[in-house]
JSON list of C-alpha atoms in Angstrom, two decimals:
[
{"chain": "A", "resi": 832, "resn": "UNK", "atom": "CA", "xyz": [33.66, -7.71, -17.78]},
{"chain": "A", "resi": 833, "resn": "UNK", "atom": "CA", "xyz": [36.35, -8.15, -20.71]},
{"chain": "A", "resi": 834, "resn": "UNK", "atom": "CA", "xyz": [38.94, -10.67, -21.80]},
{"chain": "A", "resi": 835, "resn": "UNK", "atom": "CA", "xyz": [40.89, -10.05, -18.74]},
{"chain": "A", "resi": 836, "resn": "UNK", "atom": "CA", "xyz": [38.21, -10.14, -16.06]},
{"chain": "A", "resi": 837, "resn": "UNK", "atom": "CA", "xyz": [35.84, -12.60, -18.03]},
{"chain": "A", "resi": 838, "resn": "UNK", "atom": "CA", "xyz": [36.85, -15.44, -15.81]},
{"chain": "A", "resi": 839, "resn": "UNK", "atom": "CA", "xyz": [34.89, -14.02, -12.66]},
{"chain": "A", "resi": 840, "resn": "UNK", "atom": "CA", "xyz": [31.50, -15.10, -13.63]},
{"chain": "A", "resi": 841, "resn": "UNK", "atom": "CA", "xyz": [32.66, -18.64, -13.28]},
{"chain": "A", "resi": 842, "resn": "UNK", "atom": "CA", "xyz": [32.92, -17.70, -9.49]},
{"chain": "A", "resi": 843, "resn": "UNK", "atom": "CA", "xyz": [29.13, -16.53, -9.55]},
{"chain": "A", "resi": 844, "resn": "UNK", "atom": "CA", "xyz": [27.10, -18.45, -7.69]},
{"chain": "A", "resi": 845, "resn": "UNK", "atom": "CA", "xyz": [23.55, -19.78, -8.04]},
{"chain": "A", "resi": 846, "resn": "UNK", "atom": "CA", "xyz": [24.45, -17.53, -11.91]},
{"chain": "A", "resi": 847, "resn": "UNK", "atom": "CA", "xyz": [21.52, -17.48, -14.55]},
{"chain": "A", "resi": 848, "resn": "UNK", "atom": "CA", "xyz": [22.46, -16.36, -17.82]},
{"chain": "A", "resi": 849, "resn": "UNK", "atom": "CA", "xyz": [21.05, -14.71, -20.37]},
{"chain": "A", "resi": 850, "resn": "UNK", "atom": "CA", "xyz": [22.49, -13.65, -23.50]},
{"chain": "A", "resi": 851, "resn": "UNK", "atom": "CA", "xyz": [22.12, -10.10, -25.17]},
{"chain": "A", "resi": 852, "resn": "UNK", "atom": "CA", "xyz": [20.90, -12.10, -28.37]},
{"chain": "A", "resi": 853, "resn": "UNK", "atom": "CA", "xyz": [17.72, -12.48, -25.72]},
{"chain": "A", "resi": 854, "resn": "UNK", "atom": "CA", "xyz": [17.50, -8.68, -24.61]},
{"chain": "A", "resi": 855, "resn": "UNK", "atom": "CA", "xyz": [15.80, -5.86, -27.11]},
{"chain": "A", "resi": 856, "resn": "UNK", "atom": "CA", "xyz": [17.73, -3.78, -28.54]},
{"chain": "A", "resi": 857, "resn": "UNK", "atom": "CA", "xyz": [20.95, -4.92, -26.63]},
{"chain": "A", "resi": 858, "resn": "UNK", "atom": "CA", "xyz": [24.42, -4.64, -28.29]},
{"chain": "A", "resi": 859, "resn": "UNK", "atom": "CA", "xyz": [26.08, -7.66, -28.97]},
{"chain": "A", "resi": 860, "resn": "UNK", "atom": "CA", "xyz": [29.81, -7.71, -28.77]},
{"chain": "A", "resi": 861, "resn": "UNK", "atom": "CA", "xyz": [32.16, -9.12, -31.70]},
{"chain": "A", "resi": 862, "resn": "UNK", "atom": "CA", "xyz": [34.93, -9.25, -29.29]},
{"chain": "A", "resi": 863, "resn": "UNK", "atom": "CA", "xyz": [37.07, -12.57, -29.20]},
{"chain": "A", "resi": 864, "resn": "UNK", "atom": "CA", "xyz": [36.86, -13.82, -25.52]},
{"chain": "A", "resi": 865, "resn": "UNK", "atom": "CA", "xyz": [33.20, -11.33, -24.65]},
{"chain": "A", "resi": 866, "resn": "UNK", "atom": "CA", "xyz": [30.77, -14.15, -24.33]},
{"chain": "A", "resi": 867, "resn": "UNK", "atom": "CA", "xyz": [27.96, -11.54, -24.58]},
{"chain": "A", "resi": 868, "resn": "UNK", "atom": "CA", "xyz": [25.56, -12.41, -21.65]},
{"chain": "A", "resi": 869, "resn": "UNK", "atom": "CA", "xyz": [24.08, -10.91, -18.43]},
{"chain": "A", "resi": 870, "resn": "UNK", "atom": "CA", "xyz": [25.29, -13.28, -15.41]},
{"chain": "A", "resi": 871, "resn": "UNK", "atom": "CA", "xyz": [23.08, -12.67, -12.12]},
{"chain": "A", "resi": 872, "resn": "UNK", "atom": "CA", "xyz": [24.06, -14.28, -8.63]},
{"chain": "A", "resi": 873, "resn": "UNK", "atom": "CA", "xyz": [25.92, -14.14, -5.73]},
{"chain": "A", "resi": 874, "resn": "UNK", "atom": "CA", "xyz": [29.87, -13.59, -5.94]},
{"chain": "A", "resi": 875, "resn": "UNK", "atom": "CA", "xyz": [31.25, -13.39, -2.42]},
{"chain": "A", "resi": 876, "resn": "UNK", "atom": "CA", "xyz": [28.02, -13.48, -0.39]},
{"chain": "A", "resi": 877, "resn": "UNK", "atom": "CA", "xyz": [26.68, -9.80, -2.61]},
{"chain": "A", "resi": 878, "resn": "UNK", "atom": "CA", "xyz": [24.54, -10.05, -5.28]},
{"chain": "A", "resi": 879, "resn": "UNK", "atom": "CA", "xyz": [25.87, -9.13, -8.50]},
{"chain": "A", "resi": 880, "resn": "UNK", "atom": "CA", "xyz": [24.79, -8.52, -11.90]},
{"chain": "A", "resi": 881, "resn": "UNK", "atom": "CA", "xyz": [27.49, -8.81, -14.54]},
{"chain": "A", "resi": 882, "resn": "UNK", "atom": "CA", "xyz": [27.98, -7.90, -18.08]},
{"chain": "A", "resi": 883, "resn": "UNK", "atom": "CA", "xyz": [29.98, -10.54, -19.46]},
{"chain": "A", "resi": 884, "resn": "UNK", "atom": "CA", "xyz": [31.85, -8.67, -22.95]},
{"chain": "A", "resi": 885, "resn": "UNK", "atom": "CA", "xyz": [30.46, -5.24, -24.01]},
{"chain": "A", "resi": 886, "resn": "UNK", "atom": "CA", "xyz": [29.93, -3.51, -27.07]},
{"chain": "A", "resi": 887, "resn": "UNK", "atom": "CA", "xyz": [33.02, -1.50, -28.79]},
{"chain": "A", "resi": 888, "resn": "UNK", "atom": "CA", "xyz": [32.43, 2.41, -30.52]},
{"chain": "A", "resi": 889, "resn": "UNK", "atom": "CA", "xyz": [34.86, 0.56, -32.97]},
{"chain": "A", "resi": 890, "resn": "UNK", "atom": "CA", "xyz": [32.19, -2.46, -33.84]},
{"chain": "A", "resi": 891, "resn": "UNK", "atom": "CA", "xyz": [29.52, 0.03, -34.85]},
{"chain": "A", "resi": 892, "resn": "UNK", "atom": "CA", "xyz": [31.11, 3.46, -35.17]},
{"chain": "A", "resi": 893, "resn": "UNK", "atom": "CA", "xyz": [27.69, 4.68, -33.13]},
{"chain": "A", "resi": 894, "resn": "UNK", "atom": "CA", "xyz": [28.42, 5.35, -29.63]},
{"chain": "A", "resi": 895, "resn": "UNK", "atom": "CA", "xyz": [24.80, 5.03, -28.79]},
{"chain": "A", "resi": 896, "resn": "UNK", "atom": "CA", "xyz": [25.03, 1.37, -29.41]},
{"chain": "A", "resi": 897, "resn": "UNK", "atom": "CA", "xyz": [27.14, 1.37, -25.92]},
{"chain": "A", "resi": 898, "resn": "UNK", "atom": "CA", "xyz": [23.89, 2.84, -24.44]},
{"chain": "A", "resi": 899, "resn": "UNK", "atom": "CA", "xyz": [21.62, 0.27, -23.25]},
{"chain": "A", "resi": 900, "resn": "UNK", "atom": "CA", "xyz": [24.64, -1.96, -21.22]},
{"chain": "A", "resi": 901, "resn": "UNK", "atom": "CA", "xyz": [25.01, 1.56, -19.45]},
{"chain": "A", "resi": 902, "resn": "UNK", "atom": "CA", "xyz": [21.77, 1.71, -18.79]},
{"chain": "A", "resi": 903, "resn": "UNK", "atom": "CA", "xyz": [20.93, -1.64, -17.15]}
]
């Protein structure tokens, strides 16, 4: 989720966090407003996992970096 859906995981239920700092390998994002975590839960009654910010080709000019969020 980006800047303009970011506000969603607030609505996740019974959410545990866990920031990409935490995960391997994971791409952080630089983005103002990305808070860089994984939020898991319930949002309306289905369990979710969401991937709060993302990173940007333009933040590392390697567009493998983007890889491993794809490949969660």
């Amino acid at each position: 989720l980006g800047s303009g859906l970011g506000g969603l995981v607030d609505q996740v239920k019974d959410a545990r966090r866990i920031s990409y700092a935490e995960l391997p390998g994971f791409p952080r994002s630089g983005v103002s407003g990305h808070a860089g975590e994984v939020v898991a839960g319930h949002f309306a009654g289905t369990p979710v996992l969401m991937l709060s910010g993302r990173a940007h080709y333009y933040e590392h000019g390697n567009a493998a970096a983007m890889r491993p969020a794809l490949e969660v």
